[in-house]
Amino acid sequence: MSKPILIGITGGTGSGKSTIADALYTNFPKECITMIQQDMYYKDQSHLSMEERVKTNYDHPMAFDNDLLVEHLKKLINGEAIEKPSYDFTVHNRAKETTLVESRDIILVEGILILEDERIRDLLDIKVYVDTDADIRILRRLVRDRNERGRTIESVVDQYLNIVRPMHMQFTEPTKKYADIIVPEGGHNYVAIDILMAKIRDILK
């Protein structure tokens, strides 16, 4: 197997980056593509009380165990398998279960801050920034956090205004300058998805 191609897909919360990553992932045979989500690499918080864990700022670079993520990406590049961690947002901590991930020709890396860390940036062959208006992103986050994480509207709005938006402006938005491709309107931009799929097909040839 030749060196894998790493494609980074980033953007703000609710931008549609996961939709794009999923569209790419599901359109290719599993023996040639795999996906790594940065939000599985939040730091282990077993040493903290539940009261302290609840205060975690998940939109700050310090929340991520990027040392482990970089180590795992390097292993995949070298053709080695990894045990990908998983994260349980209901208890604000890393889960005990891990997932075996084999190296593949195409490795998708998805997350809000993958371009913020220079070490991760340097490992990516193609860097995609999904650029979606803030009003659309907050509505998507509201729906997701209510349906998937059992949050109240008030708590989601409060978190967005006090943490998510300031962190986005400080850490995520500035990484747009590192992108090779900027995709407006997220997962509904079918032309951009088609272009990315064509590029992947070309690589796989």
PDB file of C-alpha atoms in Angstrom:
ATOM      1  CA  MET A   1       0.000   0.000   0.000  1.00  0.00           C
ATOM      2  CA  SER A   2       1.285   3.459  -0.913  1.00  0.00           C
ATOM      3  CA  LYS A   3       1.240   6.329   1.576  1.00  0.00           C
ATOM      4  CA  PRO A   4      -2.361   7.200   2.525  1.00  0.00           C
ATOM      5  CA  ILE A   5      -3.845  10.543   1.522  1.00  0.00           C
ATOM      6  CA  LEU A   6      -5.159  12.519   4.508  1.00  0.00           C
ATOM      7  CA  ILE A   7      -8.092  14.835   3.840  1.00  0.00           C
ATOM      8  CA  GLY A   8      -8.941  17.271   6.640  1.00  0.00           C
ATOM      9  CA  ILE A   9     -12.491  18.628   6.833  1.00  0.00           C
ATOM     10  CA  THR A  10     -13.102  21.485   9.260  1.00  0.00           C
ATOM     11  CA  GLY A  11     -15.459  24.387   9.947  1.00  0.00           C
ATOM     12  CA  GLY A  12     -17.552  25.735  12.791  1.00  0.00           C
ATOM     13  CA  THR A  13     -20.022  23.731  14.816  1.00  0.00           C
ATOM     14  CA  GLY A  14     -23.106  23.011  12.695  1.00  0.00           C
ATOM     15  CA  SER A  15     -21.330  24.039   9.480  1.00  0.00           C
ATOM     16  CA  GLY A  16     -22.061  20.745   7.729  1.00  0.00           C
ATOM     17  CA  LYS A  17     -18.514  19.365   7.890  1.00  0.00           C
ATOM     18  CA  SER A  18     -19.745  16.038   9.288  1.00  0.00           C
ATOM     19  CA  THR A  19     -22.347  15.822   6.501  1.00  0.00           C
ATOM     20  CA  ILE A  20     -19.634  16.303   3.881  1.00  0.00           C
ATOM     21  CA  ALA A  21     -17.293  13.836   5.596  1.00  0.00           C
ATOM     22  CA  ASP A  22     -20.101  11.247   5.838  1.00  0.00           C
ATOM     23  CA  ALA A  23     -21.045  11.775   2.171  1.00  0.00           C
ATOM     24  CA  LEU A  24     -17.468  11.086   1.107  1.00  0.00           C
ATOM     25  CA  TYR A  25     -17.077   8.143   3.478  1.00  0.00           C
ATOM     26  CA  THR A  26     -20.276   6.372   2.395  1.00  0.00           C
ATOM     27  CA  ASN A  27     -19.546   6.734  -1.332  1.00  0.00           C
ATOM     28  CA  PHE A  28     -16.382   4.656  -1.329  1.00  0.00           C
ATOM     29  CA  PRO A  29     -15.677   1.007  -0.463  1.00  0.00           C
ATOM     30  CA  LYS A  30     -14.698   0.596   3.189  1.00  0.00           C
ATOM     31  CA  GLU A  31     -11.492  -1.195   2.209  1.00  0.00           C
ATOM     32  CA  CYS A  32     -10.092   2.043   0.776  1.00  0.00           C
ATOM     33  CA  ILE A  33     -11.378   4.784   3.115  1.00  0.00           C
ATOM     34  CA  THR A  34     -11.645   5.446   6.843  1.00  0.00           C
ATOM     35  CA  MET A  35     -12.552   8.381   9.067  1.00  0.00           C
ATOM     36  CA  ILE A  36     -11.122   9.916  12.238  1.00  0.00           C
ATOM     37  CA  GLN A  37     -13.287  12.396  14.179  1.00  0.00           C
ATOM     38  CA  GLN A  38     -11.428  14.914  16.338  1.00  0.00           C
ATOM     39  CA  ASP A  39     -14.244  14.991  18.887  1.00  0.00           C
ATOM     40  CA  MET A  40     -13.424  11.398  19.838  1.00  0.00           C
ATOM     41  CA  TYR A  41     -10.074  12.779  21.029  1.00  0.00           C
ATOM     42  CA  TYR A  42     -11.286  14.974  23.865  1.00  0.00           C
ATOM     43  CA  LYS A  43      -9.025  14.536  26.875  1.00  0.00           C
ATOM     44  CA  ASP A  44      -9.730  11.855  29.458  1.00  0.00           C
ATOM     45  CA  GLN A  45     -11.330  13.523  32.485  1.00  0.00           C
ATOM     46  CA  SER A  46     -11.510  10.575  34.888  1.00  0.00           C
ATOM     47  CA  HIS A  47      -9.496  12.539  37.460  1.00  0.00           C
ATOM     48  CA  LEU A  48     -12.165  15.274  37.628  1.00  0.00           C
ATOM     49  CA  SER A  49     -15.471  15.278  39.480  1.00  0.00           C
ATOM     50  CA  MET A  50     -18.689  15.400  37.454  1.00  0.00           C
ATOM     51  CA  GLU A  51     -19.173  18.977  38.669  1.00  0.00           C
ATOM     52  CA  GLU A  52     -15.793  19.944  37.179  1.00  0.00           C
ATOM     53  CA  ARG A  53     -16.309  17.957  33.960  1.00  0.00           C
ATOM     54  CA  VAL A  54     -19.560  19.779  33.188  1.00  0.00           C
ATOM     55  CA  LYS A  55     -17.563  23.020  32.963  1.00  0.00           C
ATOM     56  CA  THR A  56     -15.380  21.663  30.120  1.00  0.00           C
ATOM     57  CA  ASN A  57     -15.040  24.097  27.216  1.00  0.00           C
ATOM     58  CA  TYR A  58     -15.249  21.671  24.289  1.00  0.00           C
ATOM     59  CA  ASP A  59     -14.561  24.457  21.779  1.00  0.00           C
ATOM     60  CA  HIS A  60     -11.107  25.322  23.138  1.00  0.00           C
ATOM     61  CA  PRO A  61      -7.934  23.709  21.709  1.00  0.00           C
ATOM     62  CA  MET A  62      -6.867  22.645  25.220  1.00  0.00           C
ATOM     63  CA  ALA A  63      -9.874  20.302  25.437  1.00  0.00           C
ATOM     64  CA  PHE A  64      -8.345  17.974  22.840  1.00  0.00           C
ATOM     65  CA  ASP A  65      -5.719  15.287  23.282  1.00  0.00           C
ATOM     66  CA  ASN A  66      -3.961  16.286  20.080  1.00  0.00           C
ATOM     67  CA  ASP A  67      -0.791  14.467  21.156  1.00  0.00           C
ATOM     68  CA  LEU A  68      -2.702  11.188  20.855  1.00  0.00           C
ATOM     69  CA  LEU A  69      -4.408  12.268  17.621  1.00  0.00           C
ATOM     70  CA  VAL A  70      -1.067  13.163  16.003  1.00  0.00           C
ATOM     71  CA  GLU A  71       0.431   9.862  17.181  1.00  0.00           C
ATOM     72  CA  HIS A  72      -2.504   7.936  15.698  1.00  0.00           C
ATOM     73  CA  LEU A  73      -2.405   9.794  12.366  1.00  0.00           C
ATOM     74  CA  LYS A  74       1.316   9.069  12.039  1.00  0.00           C
ATOM     75  CA  LYS A  75       0.668   5.377  12.699  1.00  0.00           C
ATOM     76  CA  LEU A  76      -2.051   5.273  10.042  1.00  0.00           C
ATOM     77  CA  ILE A  77       0.285   7.013   7.582  1.00  0.00           C
ATOM     78  CA  ASN A  78       2.833   4.270   8.306  1.00  0.00           C
ATOM     79  CA  GLY A  79       0.240   1.592   7.567  1.00  0.00           C
ATOM     80  CA  GLU A  80      -0.353   0.639  11.220  1.00  0.00           C
ATOM     81  CA  ALA A  81      -3.748   0.102  12.855  1.00  0.00           C
ATOM     82  CA  ILE A  82      -4.867   2.185  15.834  1.00  0.00           C
ATOM     83  CA  GLU A  83      -7.357   1.894  18.709  1.00  0.00           C
ATOM     84  CA  LYS A  84      -9.473   5.027  18.192  1.00  0.00           C
ATOM     85  CA  PRO A  85     -10.901   6.378  21.464  1.00  0.00           C
ATOM     86  CA  SER A  86     -14.556   7.240  21.886  1.00  0.00           C
ATOM     87  CA  TYR A  87     -16.136   9.968  23.983  1.00  0.00           C
ATOM     88  CA  ASP A  88     -19.316   9.874  26.048  1.00  0.00           C
ATOM     89  CA  PHE A  89     -20.827  13.367  26.202  1.00  0.00           C
ATOM     90  CA  THR A  90     -23.463  12.261  28.722  1.00  0.00           C
ATOM     91  CA  VAL A  91     -20.757  11.808  31.387  1.00  0.00           C
ATOM     92  CA  HIS A  92     -18.279  14.322  29.893  1.00  0.00           C
ATOM     93  CA  ASN A  93     -15.519  11.753  29.727  1.00  0.00           C
ATOM     94  CA  ARG A  94     -13.703   9.342  27.441  1.00  0.00           C
ATOM     95  CA  ALA A  95     -15.478   6.006  27.180  1.00  0.00           C
ATOM     96  CA  LYS A  96     -13.745   2.726  28.014  1.00  0.00           C
ATOM     97  CA  GLU A  97     -14.497   1.309  24.554  1.00  0.00           C
ATOM     98  CA  THR A  98     -12.135   1.903  21.644  1.00  0.00           C
ATOM     99  CA  THR A  99     -12.542   1.117  17.939  1.00  0.00           C
ATOM    100  CA  LEU A 100      -9.931  -0.684  15.861  1.00  0.00           C
ATOM    101  CA  VAL A 101      -9.161   1.427  12.787  1.00  0.00           C
ATOM    102  CA  GLU A 102      -7.022  -0.016  10.007  1.00  0.00           C
ATOM    103  CA  SER A 103      -4.954   2.200   7.717  1.00  0.00           C
ATOM    104  CA  ARG A 104      -6.586   2.911   4.347  1.00  0.00           C
ATOM    105  CA  ASP A 105      -5.673   4.690   1.087  1.00  0.00           C
ATOM    106  CA  ILE A 106      -7.885   7.644   2.060  1.00  0.00           C
ATOM    107  CA  ILE A 107      -8.107   8.899   5.646  1.00  0.00           C
ATOM    108  CA  LEU A 108     -10.711  11.557   6.405  1.00  0.00           C
ATOM    109  CA  VAL A 109      -9.948  13.705   9.463  1.00  0.00           C
ATOM    110  CA  GLU A 110     -12.923  15.744  10.657  1.00  0.00           C
ATOM    111  CA  GLY A 111     -13.200  18.317  13.445  1.00  0.00           C
ATOM    112  CA  ILE A 112     -13.611  21.984  14.398  1.00  0.00           C
ATOM    113  CA  LEU A 113      -9.943  22.576  15.242  1.00  0.00           C
ATOM    114  CA  ILE A 114      -7.896  20.232  13.058  1.00  0.00           C
ATOM    115  CA  LEU A 115      -6.258  23.168  11.254  1.00  0.00           C
ATOM    116  CA  GLU A 116      -5.514  25.026  14.495  1.00  0.00           C
ATOM    117  CA  ASP A 117      -2.698  22.629  15.447  1.00  0.00           C
ATOM    118  CA  GLU A 118       0.297  22.957  13.134  1.00  0.00           C
ATOM    119  CA  ARG A 119       1.292  19.321  13.712  1.00  0.00           C
ATOM    120  CA  ILE A 120      -2.050  18.085  12.370  1.00  0.00           C
ATOM    121  CA  ARG A 121      -2.038  20.616   9.507  1.00  0.00           C
ATOM    122  CA  ASP A 122       1.351  19.375   8.358  1.00  0.00           C
ATOM    123  CA  LEU A 123       0.064  15.787   8.114  1.00  0.00           C
ATOM    124  CA  LEU A 124      -2.926  16.690   5.923  1.00  0.00           C
ATOM    125  CA  ASP A 125      -2.609  16.461   2.130  1.00  0.00           C
ATOM    126  CA  ILE A 126      -5.902  18.249   1.384  1.00  0.00           C
ATOM    127  CA  LYS A 127      -7.453  20.794   3.762  1.00  0.00           C
ATOM    128  CA  VAL A 128     -11.159  21.645   3.410  1.00  0.00           C
ATOM    129  CA  TYR A 129     -12.926  24.448   5.328  1.00  0.00           C
ATOM    130  CA  VAL A 130     -16.723  24.327   5.382  1.00  0.00           C
ATOM    131  CA  ASP A 131     -17.979  27.908   5.593  1.00  0.00           C
ATOM    132  CA  THR A 132     -21.600  28.316   6.721  1.00  0.00           C
ATOM    133  CA  ASP A 133     -23.426  31.378   8.074  1.00  0.00           C
ATOM    134  CA  ALA A 134     -23.611  31.637  11.864  1.00  0.00           C
ATOM    135  CA  ASP A 135     -27.432  31.721  12.011  1.00  0.00           C
ATOM    136  CA  ILE A 136     -27.661  28.386  10.203  1.00  0.00           C
ATOM    137  CA  ARG A 137     -24.963  26.870  12.416  1.00  0.00           C
ATOM    138  CA  ILE A 138     -26.653  27.844  15.703  1.00  0.00           C
ATOM    139  CA  LEU A 139     -30.000  26.396  14.516  1.00  0.00           C
ATOM    140  CA  ARG A 140     -28.330  23.121  13.542  1.00  0.00           C
ATOM    141  CA  ARG A 141     -26.517  22.955  16.877  1.00  0.00           C
ATOM    142  CA  LEU A 142     -29.765  23.651  18.707  1.00  0.00           C
ATOM    143  CA  VAL A 143     -31.537  20.750  16.991  1.00  0.00           C
ATOM    144  CA  ARG A 144     -28.589  18.388  17.464  1.00  0.00           C
ATOM    145  CA  ASP A 145     -27.995  19.146  21.144  1.00  0.00           C
ATOM    146  CA  ARG A 146     -31.692  18.833  21.986  1.00  0.00           C
ATOM    147  CA  ASN A 147     -32.193  15.573  20.071  1.00  0.00           C
ATOM    148  CA  GLU A 148     -28.868  13.827  20.657  1.00  0.00           C
ATOM    149  CA  ARG A 149     -27.666  15.235  23.979  1.00  0.00           C
ATOM    150  CA  GLY A 150     -30.904  16.007  25.804  1.00  0.00           C
ATOM    151  CA  ARG A 151     -30.089  19.690  26.286  1.00  0.00           C
ATOM    152  CA  THR A 152     -32.611  22.504  26.891  1.00  0.00           C
ATOM    153  CA  ILE A 153     -32.959  25.386  24.432  1.00  0.00           C
ATOM    154  CA  GLU A 154     -31.803  27.817  27.127  1.00  0.00           C
ATOM    155  CA  SER A 155     -28.625  25.857  27.876  1.00  0.00           C
ATOM    156  CA  VAL A 156     -27.721  25.535  24.182  1.00  0.00           C
ATOM    157  CA  VAL A 157     -28.246  29.257  23.514  1.00  0.00           C
ATOM    158  CA  ASP A 158     -26.330  30.228  26.655  1.00  0.00           C
ATOM    159  CA  GLN A 159     -23.424  27.956  25.726  1.00  0.00           C
ATOM    160  CA  TYR A 160     -23.416  29.242  22.142  1.00  0.00           C
ATOM    161  CA  LEU A 161     -23.289  32.919  23.111  1.00  0.00           C
ATOM    162  CA  ASN A 162     -20.785  32.554  25.944  1.00  0.00           C
ATOM    163  CA  ILE A 163     -18.485  29.797  24.679  1.00  0.00           C
ATOM    164  CA  VAL A 164     -19.121  28.454  21.174  1.00  0.00           C
ATOM    165  CA  ARG A 165     -19.275  31.765  19.287  1.00  0.00           C
ATOM    166  CA  PRO A 166     -16.262  33.422  21.000  1.00  0.00           C
ATOM    167  CA  MET A 167     -14.190  30.238  20.571  1.00  0.00           C
ATOM    168  CA  HIS A 168     -15.209  29.982  16.913  1.00  0.00           C
ATOM    169  CA  MET A 169     -14.128  33.570  16.264  1.00  0.00           C
ATOM    170  CA  GLN A 170     -10.854  33.110  18.160  1.00  0.00           C
ATOM    171  CA  PHE A 171      -9.750  29.635  17.066  1.00  0.00           C
ATOM    172  CA  THR A 172     -11.781  28.111  14.192  1.00  0.00           C
ATOM    173  CA  GLU A 173     -12.545  31.011  11.829  1.00  0.00           C
ATOM    174  CA  PRO A 174      -8.865  32.099  11.574  1.00  0.00           C
ATOM    175  CA  THR A 175      -7.875  28.608  10.321  1.00  0.00           C
ATOM    176  CA  LYS A 176      -9.779  29.261   7.080  1.00  0.00           C
ATOM    177  CA  LYS A 177      -6.560  30.783   5.730  1.00  0.00           C
ATOM    178  CA  TYR A 178      -4.897  27.347   5.807  1.00  0.00           C
ATOM    179  CA  ALA A 179      -7.570  25.663   3.668  1.00  0.00           C
ATOM    180  CA  ASP A 180      -6.903  24.448   0.133  1.00  0.00           C
ATOM    181  CA  ILE A 181     -10.648  24.387  -0.575  1.00  0.00           C
ATOM    182  CA  ILE A 182     -13.413  26.492   1.020  1.00  0.00           C
ATOM    183  CA  VAL A 183     -16.904  25.003   0.729  1.00  0.00           C
ATOM    184  CA  PRO A 184     -19.816  27.445   1.221  1.00  0.00           C
ATOM    185  CA  GLU A 185     -23.132  26.186   2.652  1.00  0.00           C
ATOM    186  CA  GLY A 186     -21.820  22.906   4.009  1.00  0.00           C
ATOM    187  CA  GLY A 187     -23.484  19.588   3.293  1.00  0.00           C
ATOM    188  CA  HIS A 188     -25.972  21.094   0.842  1.00  0.00           C
ATOM    189  CA  ASN A 189     -23.189  22.073  -1.557  1.00  0.00           C
ATOM    190  CA  TYR A 190     -23.476  19.038  -3.807  1.00  0.00           C
ATOM    191  CA  VAL A 191     -21.151  20.500  -6.449  1.00  0.00           C
ATOM    192  CA  ALA A 192     -18.313  20.739  -3.902  1.00  0.00           C
ATOM    193  CA  ILE A 193     -19.020  17.193  -2.675  1.00  0.00           C
ATOM    194  CA  ASP A 194     -18.910  15.920  -6.281  1.00  0.00           C
ATOM    195  CA  ILE A 195     -15.581  17.696  -6.854  1.00  0.00           C
ATOM    196  CA  LEU A 196     -14.096  16.149  -3.694  1.00  0.00           C
ATOM    197  CA  MET A 197     -15.378  12.697  -4.707  1.00  0.00           C
ATOM    198  CA  ALA A 198     -13.836  13.100  -8.162  1.00  0.00           C
ATOM    199  CA  LYS A 199     -10.515  14.022  -6.540  1.00  0.00           C
ATOM    200  CA  ILE A 200     -10.658  10.945  -4.289  1.00  0.00           C
ATOM    201  CA  ARG A 201     -11.477   8.692  -7.278  1.00  0.00           C
ATOM    202  CA  ASP A 202      -8.503  10.176  -9.082  1.00  0.00           C
ATOM    203  CA  ILE A 203      -6.234   9.432  -6.103  1.00  0.00           C
ATOM    204  CA  LEU A 204      -7.521   5.849  -5.835  1.00  0.00           C
ATOM    205  CA  LYS A 205      -6.665   5.155  -9.469  1.00  0.00           C
TER     206      LYS A 205
END
